[in-house]
Amino acid sequence: MTILITYPRHKIPQDLQDRLDLAVAPATPIYLPLRHLQAVPLSSSDRNHIARSDYLIITSNFALTTLIDHILPSLASAWHGTLIVLSRKMESAANAAGLHHVLVPDEENRHGLHRLLAALTPMLPADAIVTELCGNLHVPDSHESAHHETTSHGPFHESAIPKIRIYENTWEPDDEQHATDEIRRSLAAANTHDPTVNTDIRINRILVTSPSAYQRLQGLIAATPESFSKKLTYYTLGPSTARIITAAHHPVILPTTNTNVLRQTLLHLLQDLA
């Protein structure tokens, strides 16, 4: 058996890459980010709004990269607001790019974000400009109703925060075909690793990093059912993805705490493989 990880290999810490390689040998882990991310052009109005924002909310690594590499350098003057991100890793990336006014919630999810915004609301003037920079996909969050109750007034009310789309997460038929081919190629190589041994290596554990990745994964399973075990165990980084998988009646494992969730989940996966 082997594992499928819907996350880029180069973004996995090297020590965990090495341990995953050993854990599934003679097969190899299959890394397939089920997404195609691309920055989108911004209007002058959107750029002006970003430049005037006192707070920018970023909840994805690609949105942060897009902000740093494409948006901030193109603004007429330097931006001096406060950045709100979801993790310490994102904070470190922002600091390395010269952004030092950064806030991080106590949990790496929107629940923690909502709690942080609720705490900030009483301390800010009503005319503070807050903007969320996001992609084209929005994941409904089970904690949004609580957020409405705790931040019913002020600039951080959910309905008062404009969202500016700065990137797209797409998945075309060519992307699905490429992913299917990569799965078949990887498993064929693993199954012929030792011709003297009768092997039948299939994917039986999957780390799914987003609801969209899970939905796209179903297309891959339908296209190449022979590549997957009939009994799959899923691992996720948070509750939004887990809820969708649970609704489909599959076993799913989540991090036990809401910080450093990628490492925590991979360590759990390694423990299960052992």
PDB file of C-alpha atoms in Angstrom:
ATOM      1  CA  MET A   1       0.000   0.000   0.000  1.00  0.00           C
ATOM      2  CA  THR A   2       1.037   3.620  -0.405  1.00  0.00           C
ATOM      3  CA  ILE A   3      -0.170   7.144   0.328  1.00  0.00           C
ATOM      4  CA  LEU A   4      -1.443  10.096  -1.678  1.00  0.00           C
ATOM      5  CA  ILE A   5      -0.788  13.629  -0.396  1.00  0.00           C
ATOM      6  CA  THR A   6      -2.656  16.517  -2.040  1.00  0.00           C
ATOM      7  CA  TYR A   7       0.118  18.966  -1.178  1.00  0.00           C
ATOM      8  CA  PRO A   8       3.355  19.908  -2.976  1.00  0.00           C
ATOM      9  CA  ARG A   9       6.294  17.732  -1.956  1.00  0.00           C
ATOM     10  CA  HIS A  10       8.679  20.710  -1.787  1.00  0.00           C
ATOM     11  CA  LYS A  11       6.513  22.295   0.912  1.00  0.00           C
ATOM     12  CA  ILE A  12       6.783  19.246   3.170  1.00  0.00           C
ATOM     13  CA  PRO A  13       9.629  19.523   5.724  1.00  0.00           C
ATOM     14  CA  GLN A  14      12.611  17.461   4.570  1.00  0.00           C
ATOM     15  CA  ASP A  15      12.684  15.279   7.680  1.00  0.00           C
ATOM     16  CA  LEU A  16       9.075  14.250   7.095  1.00  0.00           C
ATOM     17  CA  GLN A  17       9.713  13.614   3.397  1.00  0.00           C
ATOM     18  CA  ASP A  18      12.504  11.219   4.330  1.00  0.00           C
ATOM     19  CA  ARG A  19      10.379   9.406   6.904  1.00  0.00           C
ATOM     20  CA  LEU A  20       7.449   9.064   4.507  1.00  0.00           C
ATOM     21  CA  ASP A  21       9.751   7.625   1.841  1.00  0.00           C
ATOM     22  CA  LEU A  22      10.979   4.976   4.256  1.00  0.00           C
ATOM     23  CA  ALA A  23       7.519   4.215   5.595  1.00  0.00           C
ATOM     24  CA  VAL A  24       6.034   3.187   2.243  1.00  0.00           C
ATOM     25  CA  ALA A  25       9.114   1.681   0.531  1.00  0.00           C
ATOM     26  CA  PRO A  26       9.452   0.057  -1.983  1.00  0.00           C
ATOM     27  CA  ALA A  27       6.600   2.292  -3.142  1.00  0.00           C
ATOM     28  CA  THR A  28       6.926   6.068  -2.952  1.00  0.00           C
ATOM     29  CA  PRO A  29       4.478   8.635  -1.622  1.00  0.00           C
ATOM     30  CA  ILE A  30       2.480  10.320  -4.381  1.00  0.00           C
ATOM     31  CA  TYR A  31       2.345  14.108  -4.058  1.00  0.00           C
ATOM     32  CA  LEU A  32      -0.459  15.641  -6.115  1.00  0.00           C
ATOM     33  CA  PRO A  33      -1.731  19.153  -5.330  1.00  0.00           C
ATOM     34  CA  LEU A  34      -5.193  18.906  -6.895  1.00  0.00           C
ATOM     35  CA  ARG A  35      -5.325  22.522  -7.948  1.00  0.00           C
ATOM     36  CA  HIS A  36      -4.023  25.016 -10.457  1.00  0.00           C
ATOM     37  CA  LEU A  37      -3.350  28.357  -8.773  1.00  0.00           C
ATOM     38  CA  GLN A  38      -2.892  31.580 -10.702  1.00  0.00           C
ATOM     39  CA  ALA A  39      -2.834  35.240  -9.714  1.00  0.00           C
ATOM     40  CA  VAL A  40      -5.500  37.343 -11.427  1.00  0.00           C
ATOM     41  CA  PRO A  41      -5.171  40.932 -12.700  1.00  0.00           C
ATOM     42  CA  LEU A  42      -6.512  43.579 -10.328  1.00  0.00           C
ATOM     43  CA  SER A  43      -8.370  46.728 -11.237  1.00  0.00           C
ATOM     44  CA  SER A  44      -6.992  50.099 -10.179  1.00  0.00           C
ATOM     45  CA  SER A  45      -9.960  50.376  -7.810  1.00  0.00           C
ATOM     46  CA  ASP A  46      -8.995  47.112  -6.082  1.00  0.00           C
ATOM     47  CA  ARG A  47      -5.360  48.186  -5.815  1.00  0.00           C
ATOM     48  CA  ASN A  48      -6.387  51.518  -4.291  1.00  0.00           C
ATOM     49  CA  HIS A  49      -8.633  49.749  -1.802  1.00  0.00           C
ATOM     50  CA  ILE A  50      -5.792  47.414  -0.766  1.00  0.00           C
ATOM     51  CA  ALA A  51      -3.410  50.366  -0.419  1.00  0.00           C
ATOM     52  CA  ARG A  52      -5.867  52.168   1.886  1.00  0.00           C
ATOM     53  CA  SER A  53      -6.630  49.124   4.034  1.00  0.00           C
ATOM     54  CA  ASP A  54      -5.619  49.266   7.675  1.00  0.00           C
ATOM     55  CA  TYR A  55      -5.850  45.475   7.935  1.00  0.00           C
ATOM     56  CA  LEU A  56      -5.418  42.799   5.267  1.00  0.00           C
ATOM     57  CA  ILE A  57      -6.660  39.287   6.037  1.00  0.00           C
ATOM     58  CA  ILE A  58      -4.881  36.397   4.297  1.00  0.00           C
ATOM     59  CA  THR A  59      -5.931  32.769   4.868  1.00  0.00           C
ATOM     60  CA  SER A  60      -3.941  30.914   2.179  1.00  0.00           C
ATOM     61  CA  ASN A  61      -0.252  30.582   1.453  1.00  0.00           C
ATOM     62  CA  PHE A  62      -0.742  31.331  -2.237  1.00  0.00           C
ATOM     63  CA  ALA A  63      -2.673  34.511  -1.459  1.00  0.00           C
ATOM     64  CA  LEU A  64       0.236  35.601   0.743  1.00  0.00           C
ATOM     65  CA  THR A  65       2.743  34.862  -2.025  1.00  0.00           C
ATOM     66  CA  THR A  66       0.582  36.778  -4.514  1.00  0.00           C
ATOM     67  CA  LEU A  67       0.380  39.761  -2.166  1.00  0.00           C
ATOM     68  CA  ILE A  68       4.136  39.819  -1.605  1.00  0.00           C
ATOM     69  CA  ASP A  69       5.292  39.109  -5.166  1.00  0.00           C
ATOM     70  CA  HIS A  70       2.675  40.846  -7.305  1.00  0.00           C
ATOM     71  CA  ILE A  71       0.538  43.315  -5.393  1.00  0.00           C
ATOM     72  CA  LEU A  72       2.642  45.202  -2.853  1.00  0.00           C
ATOM     73  CA  PRO A  73       5.450  46.017  -5.349  1.00  0.00           C
ATOM     74  CA  SER A  74       2.878  47.530  -7.729  1.00  0.00           C
ATOM     75  CA  LEU A  75       1.274  49.902  -5.224  1.00  0.00           C
ATOM     76  CA  ALA A  76       1.998  53.599  -5.662  1.00  0.00           C
ATOM     77  CA  SER A  77       3.382  53.842  -2.127  1.00  0.00           C
ATOM     78  CA  ALA A  78       4.435  51.414   0.580  1.00  0.00           C
ATOM     79  CA  TRP A  79       1.643  49.752   2.534  1.00  0.00           C
ATOM     80  CA  HIS A  80       1.944  50.248   6.302  1.00  0.00           C
ATOM     81  CA  GLY A  81      -1.089  48.385   7.617  1.00  0.00           C
ATOM     82  CA  THR A  82      -1.381  45.211   9.685  1.00  0.00           C
ATOM     83  CA  LEU A  83      -1.477  41.774   8.121  1.00  0.00           C
ATOM     84  CA  ILE A  84      -3.625  39.026   9.647  1.00  0.00           C
ATOM     85  CA  VAL A  85      -2.600  35.471   8.710  1.00  0.00           C
ATOM     86  CA  LEU A  86      -3.560  32.007   9.943  1.00  0.00           C
ATOM     87  CA  SER A  87      -0.231  30.468  10.995  1.00  0.00           C
ATOM     88  CA  ARG A  88       3.221  31.179  12.365  1.00  0.00           C
ATOM     89  CA  LYS A  89       4.682  29.805   9.137  1.00  0.00           C
ATOM     90  CA  MET A  90       2.803  32.466   7.170  1.00  0.00           C
ATOM     91  CA  GLU A  91       3.927  35.080   9.689  1.00  0.00           C
ATOM     92  CA  SER A  92       7.571  34.070   9.108  1.00  0.00           C
ATOM     93  CA  ALA A  93       7.129  34.381   5.328  1.00  0.00           C
ATOM     94  CA  ALA A  94       5.597  37.828   5.768  1.00  0.00           C
ATOM     95  CA  ASN A  95       8.411  38.925   8.093  1.00  0.00           C
ATOM     96  CA  ALA A  96      11.002  37.723   5.577  1.00  0.00           C
ATOM     97  CA  ALA A  97       9.332  39.958   2.963  1.00  0.00           C
ATOM     98  CA  GLY A  98       9.587  42.979   5.240  1.00  0.00           C
ATOM     99  CA  LEU A  99       6.077  42.871   6.708  1.00  0.00           C
ATOM    100  CA  HIS A 100       6.486  43.104  10.467  1.00  0.00           C
ATOM    101  CA  HIS A 101       3.026  44.182  11.637  1.00  0.00           C
ATOM    102  CA  VAL A 102       1.460  40.712  11.602  1.00  0.00           C
ATOM    103  CA  LEU A 103      -1.230  39.147  13.793  1.00  0.00           C
ATOM    104  CA  VAL A 104      -1.809  35.390  14.118  1.00  0.00           C
ATOM    105  CA  PRO A 105      -4.838  33.741  15.791  1.00  0.00           C
ATOM    106  CA  ASP A 106      -4.434  31.009  18.380  1.00  0.00           C
ATOM    107  CA  GLU A 107      -5.828  28.392  15.986  1.00  0.00           C
ATOM    108  CA  GLU A 108      -4.899  27.816  12.334  1.00  0.00           C
ATOM    109  CA  ASN A 109      -8.474  28.077  11.073  1.00  0.00           C
ATOM    110  CA  ARG A 110     -11.312  30.552  10.596  1.00  0.00           C
ATOM    111  CA  HIS A 111     -12.613  29.873  14.092  1.00  0.00           C
ATOM    112  CA  GLY A 112      -9.390  31.280  15.517  1.00  0.00           C
ATOM    113  CA  LEU A 113      -9.533  34.130  13.000  1.00  0.00           C
ATOM    114  CA  HIS A 114     -13.062  35.064  14.038  1.00  0.00           C
ATOM    115  CA  ARG A 115     -12.030  35.068  17.692  1.00  0.00           C
ATOM    116  CA  LEU A 116      -9.072  37.344  16.911  1.00  0.00           C
ATOM    117  CA  LEU A 117     -11.292  39.759  14.973  1.00  0.00           C
ATOM    118  CA  ALA A 118     -13.820  39.822  17.795  1.00  0.00           C
ATOM    119  CA  ALA A 119     -11.076  40.780  20.256  1.00  0.00           C
ATOM    120  CA  LEU A 120      -9.828  43.574  17.973  1.00  0.00           C
ATOM    121  CA  THR A 121     -13.223  45.115  17.250  1.00  0.00           C
ATOM    122  CA  PRO A 122     -13.673  47.163  20.470  1.00  0.00           C
ATOM    123  CA  MET A 123     -10.234  48.753  20.081  1.00  0.00           C
ATOM    124  CA  LEU A 124     -10.665  50.155  16.565  1.00  0.00           C
ATOM    125  CA  PRO A 125     -12.521  53.113  15.098  1.00  0.00           C
ATOM    126  CA  ALA A 126     -15.618  52.316  13.087  1.00  0.00           C
ATOM    127  CA  ASP A 127     -14.000  53.687   9.910  1.00  0.00           C
ATOM    128  CA  ALA A 128     -11.045  51.268   9.976  1.00  0.00           C
ATOM    129  CA  ILE A 129     -10.664  49.621   6.562  1.00  0.00           C
ATOM    130  CA  VAL A 130     -10.408  45.836   6.706  1.00  0.00           C
ATOM    131  CA  THR A 131     -10.058  43.708   3.580  1.00  0.00           C
ATOM    132  CA  GLU A 132      -9.764  39.973   2.964  1.00  0.00           C
ATOM    133  CA  LEU A 133      -7.643  38.871  -0.009  1.00  0.00           C
ATOM    134  CA  CYS A 134      -8.840  35.513  -1.261  1.00  0.00           C
ATOM    135  CA  GLY A 135      -9.315  33.124  -4.143  1.00  0.00           C
ATOM    136  CA  ASN A 136     -12.387  32.197  -6.130  1.00  0.00           C
ATOM    137  CA  LEU A 137     -13.424  29.331  -3.844  1.00  0.00           C
ATOM    138  CA  HIS A 138     -15.154  29.999  -0.548  1.00  0.00           C
ATOM    139  CA  VAL A 139     -15.535  27.308   2.108  1.00  0.00           C
ATOM    140  CA  PRO A 140     -18.558  27.803   4.399  1.00  0.00           C
ATOM    141  CA  ASP A 141     -17.412  27.670   8.002  1.00  0.00           C
ATOM    142  CA  SER A 142     -19.455  26.180  10.839  1.00  0.00           C
ATOM    143  CA  HIS A 143     -18.283  28.927  13.179  1.00  0.00           C
ATOM    144  CA  GLU A 144     -19.565  31.828  11.069  1.00  0.00           C
ATOM    145  CA  SER A 145     -22.833  32.041  12.997  1.00  0.00           C
ATOM    146  CA  ALA A 146     -20.899  32.445  16.251  1.00  0.00           C
ATOM    147  CA  HIS A 147     -18.792  35.103  14.552  1.00  0.00           C
ATOM    148  CA  HIS A 148     -21.888  37.102  13.700  1.00  0.00           C
ATOM    149  CA  GLU A 149     -22.947  37.023  17.327  1.00  0.00           C
ATOM    150  CA  THR A 150     -19.601  38.143  18.746  1.00  0.00           C
ATOM    151  CA  THR A 151     -18.773  40.807  16.150  1.00  0.00           C
ATOM    152  CA  SER A 152     -22.161  42.284  15.371  1.00  0.00           C
ATOM    153  CA  HIS A 153     -20.826  45.848  15.246  1.00  0.00           C
ATOM    154  CA  GLY A 154     -17.772  47.636  13.922  1.00  0.00           C
ATOM    155  CA  PRO A 155     -15.410  47.148  10.977  1.00  0.00           C
ATOM    156  CA  PHE A 156     -14.889  43.428  11.599  1.00  0.00           C
ATOM    157  CA  HIS A 157     -18.492  42.372  11.145  1.00  0.00           C
ATOM    158  CA  GLU A 158     -18.381  39.569   8.546  1.00  0.00           C
ATOM    159  CA  SER A 159     -20.709  41.384   6.139  1.00  0.00           C
ATOM    160  CA  ALA A 160     -18.640  44.573   6.450  1.00  0.00           C
ATOM    161  CA  ILE A 161     -15.368  42.966   5.328  1.00  0.00           C
ATOM    162  CA  PRO A 162     -14.965  43.236   1.548  1.00  0.00           C
ATOM    163  CA  LYS A 163     -13.277  40.329  -0.188  1.00  0.00           C
ATOM    164  CA  ILE A 164     -10.983  41.006  -3.138  1.00  0.00           C
ATOM    165  CA  ARG A 165     -10.209  38.023  -5.346  1.00  0.00           C
ATOM    166  CA  ILE A 166      -6.493  37.995  -6.103  1.00  0.00           C
ATOM    167  CA  TYR A 167      -6.077  34.433  -7.396  1.00  0.00           C
ATOM    168  CA  GLU A 168      -7.973  31.542  -8.938  1.00  0.00           C
ATOM    169  CA  ASN A 169      -7.974  27.885  -7.954  1.00  0.00           C
ATOM    170  CA  THR A 170      -9.010  25.939 -11.051  1.00  0.00           C
ATOM    171  CA  TRP A 171      -9.116  22.307 -12.173  1.00  0.00           C
ATOM    172  CA  GLU A 172      -9.520  21.590 -15.881  1.00  0.00           C
ATOM    173  CA  PRO A 173      -9.942  18.232 -17.673  1.00  0.00           C
ATOM    174  CA  ASP A 174      -6.256  18.362 -18.657  1.00  0.00           C
ATOM    175  CA  ASP A 175      -5.316  18.735 -14.977  1.00  0.00           C
ATOM    176  CA  GLU A 176      -7.381  15.678 -14.068  1.00  0.00           C
ATOM    177  CA  GLN A 177      -5.866  13.644 -16.896  1.00  0.00           C
ATOM    178  CA  HIS A 178      -2.338  14.614 -15.841  1.00  0.00           C
ATOM    179  CA  ALA A 179      -3.085  13.619 -12.233  1.00  0.00           C
ATOM    180  CA  THR A 180      -4.584  10.291 -13.318  1.00  0.00           C
ATOM    181  CA  ASP A 181      -1.538   9.552 -15.483  1.00  0.00           C
ATOM    182  CA  GLU A 182       0.798  10.410 -12.600  1.00  0.00           C
ATOM    183  CA  ILE A 183      -1.004   8.050 -10.230  1.00  0.00           C
ATOM    184  CA  ARG A 184      -0.869   5.192 -12.734  1.00  0.00           C
ATOM    185  CA  ARG A 185       2.784   5.858 -13.520  1.00  0.00           C
ATOM    186  CA  SER A 186       3.792   5.960  -9.862  1.00  0.00           C
ATOM    187  CA  LEU A 187       1.952   2.760  -8.988  1.00  0.00           C
ATOM    188  CA  ALA A 188       3.239   0.933 -12.081  1.00  0.00           C
ATOM    189  CA  ALA A 189       6.800   1.807 -11.060  1.00  0.00           C
ATOM    190  CA  ALA A 190       6.169   0.597  -7.508  1.00  0.00           C
ATOM    191  CA  ASN A 191       4.578  -2.668  -8.638  1.00  0.00           C
ATOM    192  CA  THR A 192       7.551  -3.516 -10.882  1.00  0.00           C
ATOM    193  CA  HIS A 193      10.181  -2.527  -8.298  1.00  0.00           C
ATOM    194  CA  ASP A 194      11.053  -6.179  -7.654  1.00  0.00           C
ATOM    195  CA  PRO A 195       9.856  -8.493 -10.439  1.00  0.00           C
ATOM    196  CA  THR A 196      10.446 -11.562  -8.218  1.00  0.00           C
ATOM    197  CA  VAL A 197       7.829 -10.380  -5.733  1.00  0.00           C
ATOM    198  CA  ASN A 198       4.129 -10.461  -6.496  1.00  0.00           C
ATOM    199  CA  THR A 199       3.044  -6.983  -5.407  1.00  0.00           C
ATOM    200  CA  ASP A 200      -0.216  -5.138  -5.787  1.00  0.00           C
ATOM    201  CA  ILE A 201       0.463  -1.687  -4.411  1.00  0.00           C
ATOM    202  CA  ARG A 202      -2.529   0.635  -4.181  1.00  0.00           C
ATOM    203  CA  ILE A 203      -3.298   3.900  -2.441  1.00  0.00           C
ATOM    204  CA  ASN A 204      -4.953   3.281   0.920  1.00  0.00           C
ATOM    205  CA  ARG A 205      -4.275   6.494   2.878  1.00  0.00           C
ATOM    206  CA  ILE A 206      -4.855  10.021   1.582  1.00  0.00           C
ATOM    207  CA  LEU A 207      -4.042  13.427   3.046  1.00  0.00           C
ATOM    208  CA  VAL A 208      -6.646  15.845   1.679  1.00  0.00           C
ATOM    209  CA  THR A 209      -5.884  19.528   2.254  1.00  0.00           C
ATOM    210  CA  SER A 210      -9.151  21.193   1.189  1.00  0.00           C
ATOM    211  CA  PRO A 211     -12.787  20.490   0.299  1.00  0.00           C
ATOM    212  CA  SER A 212     -12.055  21.266  -3.366  1.00  0.00           C
ATOM    213  CA  ALA A 213      -9.194  18.732  -3.351  1.00  0.00           C
ATOM    214  CA  TYR A 214     -11.544  16.085  -1.965  1.00  0.00           C
ATOM    215  CA  GLN A 215     -14.140  16.769  -4.648  1.00  0.00           C
ATOM    216  CA  ARG A 216     -11.496  16.607  -7.381  1.00  0.00           C
ATOM    217  CA  LEU A 217     -10.088  13.421  -5.879  1.00  0.00           C
ATOM    218  CA  GLN A 218     -13.408  11.689  -6.461  1.00  0.00           C
ATOM    219  CA  GLY A 219     -12.918  12.210 -10.192  1.00  0.00           C
ATOM    220  CA  LEU A 220      -9.503  10.537  -9.985  1.00  0.00           C
ATOM    221  CA  ILE A 221     -10.888   7.571  -8.057  1.00  0.00           C
ATOM    222  CA  ALA A 222     -13.658   7.145 -10.622  1.00  0.00           C
ATOM    223  CA  ALA A 223     -11.139   7.360 -13.495  1.00  0.00           C
ATOM    224  CA  THR A 224      -8.690   4.840 -12.031  1.00  0.00           C
ATOM    225  CA  PRO A 225     -10.454   2.717  -9.385  1.00  0.00           C
ATOM    226  CA  GLU A 226      -7.815   0.014  -9.688  1.00  0.00           C
ATOM    227  CA  SER A 227      -5.282   2.424  -8.178  1.00  0.00           C
ATOM    228  CA  PHE A 228      -7.142   2.796  -4.873  1.00  0.00           C
ATOM    229  CA  SER A 229      -7.887   0.406  -2.052  1.00  0.00           C
ATOM    230  CA  LYS A 230     -11.569  -0.275  -1.445  1.00  0.00           C
ATOM    231  CA  LYS A 231     -11.005   0.833   2.151  1.00  0.00           C
ATOM    232  CA  LEU A 232      -9.533   4.342   2.237  1.00  0.00           C
ATOM    233  CA  THR A 233      -8.516   6.314   5.314  1.00  0.00           C
ATOM    234  CA  TYR A 234      -8.443  10.092   4.958  1.00  0.00           C
ATOM    235  CA  TYR A 235      -6.405  12.659   6.875  1.00  0.00           C
ATOM    236  CA  THR A 236      -7.237  16.366   6.868  1.00  0.00           C
ATOM    237  CA  LEU A 237      -5.808  19.607   8.229  1.00  0.00           C
ATOM    238  CA  GLY A 238      -9.075  20.948   9.602  1.00  0.00           C
ATOM    239  CA  PRO A 239     -12.809  20.509  10.160  1.00  0.00           C
ATOM    240  CA  SER A 240     -14.157  21.955   6.889  1.00  0.00           C
ATOM    241  CA  THR A 241     -12.653  19.140   4.814  1.00  0.00           C
ATOM    242  CA  ALA A 242     -13.355  16.532   7.477  1.00  0.00           C
ATOM    243  CA  ARG A 243     -17.080  17.345   7.505  1.00  0.00           C
ATOM    244  CA  ILE A 244     -17.388  16.666   3.787  1.00  0.00           C
ATOM    245  CA  ILE A 245     -15.520  13.357   4.043  1.00  0.00           C
ATOM    246  CA  THR A 246     -17.519  12.252   7.074  1.00  0.00           C
ATOM    247  CA  ALA A 247     -20.744  13.040   5.206  1.00  0.00           C
ATOM    248  CA  ALA A 248     -19.577  10.590   2.524  1.00  0.00           C
ATOM    249  CA  HIS A 249     -19.172   7.919   5.250  1.00  0.00           C
ATOM    250  CA  HIS A 250     -15.388   7.609   5.046  1.00  0.00           C
ATOM    251  CA  PRO A 251     -13.087   7.396   8.081  1.00  0.00           C
ATOM    252  CA  VAL A 252     -11.207  10.648   8.592  1.00  0.00           C
ATOM    253  CA  ILE A 253      -8.484  11.691  11.026  1.00  0.00           C
ATOM    254  CA  LEU A 254      -7.951  15.320  12.103  1.00  0.00           C
ATOM    255  CA  PRO A 255      -5.192  17.064  14.049  1.00  0.00           C
ATOM    256  CA  THR A 256      -5.778  16.947  17.799  1.00  0.00           C
ATOM    257  CA  THR A 257      -4.854  20.631  18.177  1.00  0.00           C
ATOM    258  CA  ASN A 258      -5.224  23.561  15.781  1.00  0.00           C
ATOM    259  CA  THR A 259      -1.597  24.678  15.533  1.00  0.00           C
ATOM    260  CA  ASN A 260       1.185  23.365  13.269  1.00  0.00           C
ATOM    261  CA  VAL A 261      -1.478  21.206  11.662  1.00  0.00           C
ATOM    262  CA  LEU A 262       0.505  19.947   8.658  1.00  0.00           C
ATOM    263  CA  ARG A 263       3.350  18.478  10.726  1.00  0.00           C
ATOM    264  CA  GLN A 264       0.895  17.139  13.285  1.00  0.00           C
ATOM    265  CA  THR A 265      -1.166  15.353  10.630  1.00  0.00           C
ATOM    266  CA  LEU A 266       1.864  13.879   8.878  1.00  0.00           C
ATOM    267  CA  LEU A 267       3.253  12.594  12.175  1.00  0.00           C
ATOM    268  CA  HIS A 268      -0.100  10.900  12.829  1.00  0.00           C
ATOM    269  CA  LEU A 269       0.009   9.378   9.359  1.00  0.00           C
ATOM    270  CA  LEU A 270       3.547   8.077   9.979  1.00  0.00           C
ATOM    271  CA  GLN A 271       2.461   6.569  13.266  1.00  0.00           C
ATOM    272  CA  ASP A 272      -0.390   4.745  11.536  1.00  0.00           C
ATOM    273  CA  LEU A 273       1.925   3.482   8.797  1.00  0.00           C
ATOM    274  CA  ALA A 274       4.268   2.058  11.413  1.00  0.00           C
TER     275      ALA A 274
END
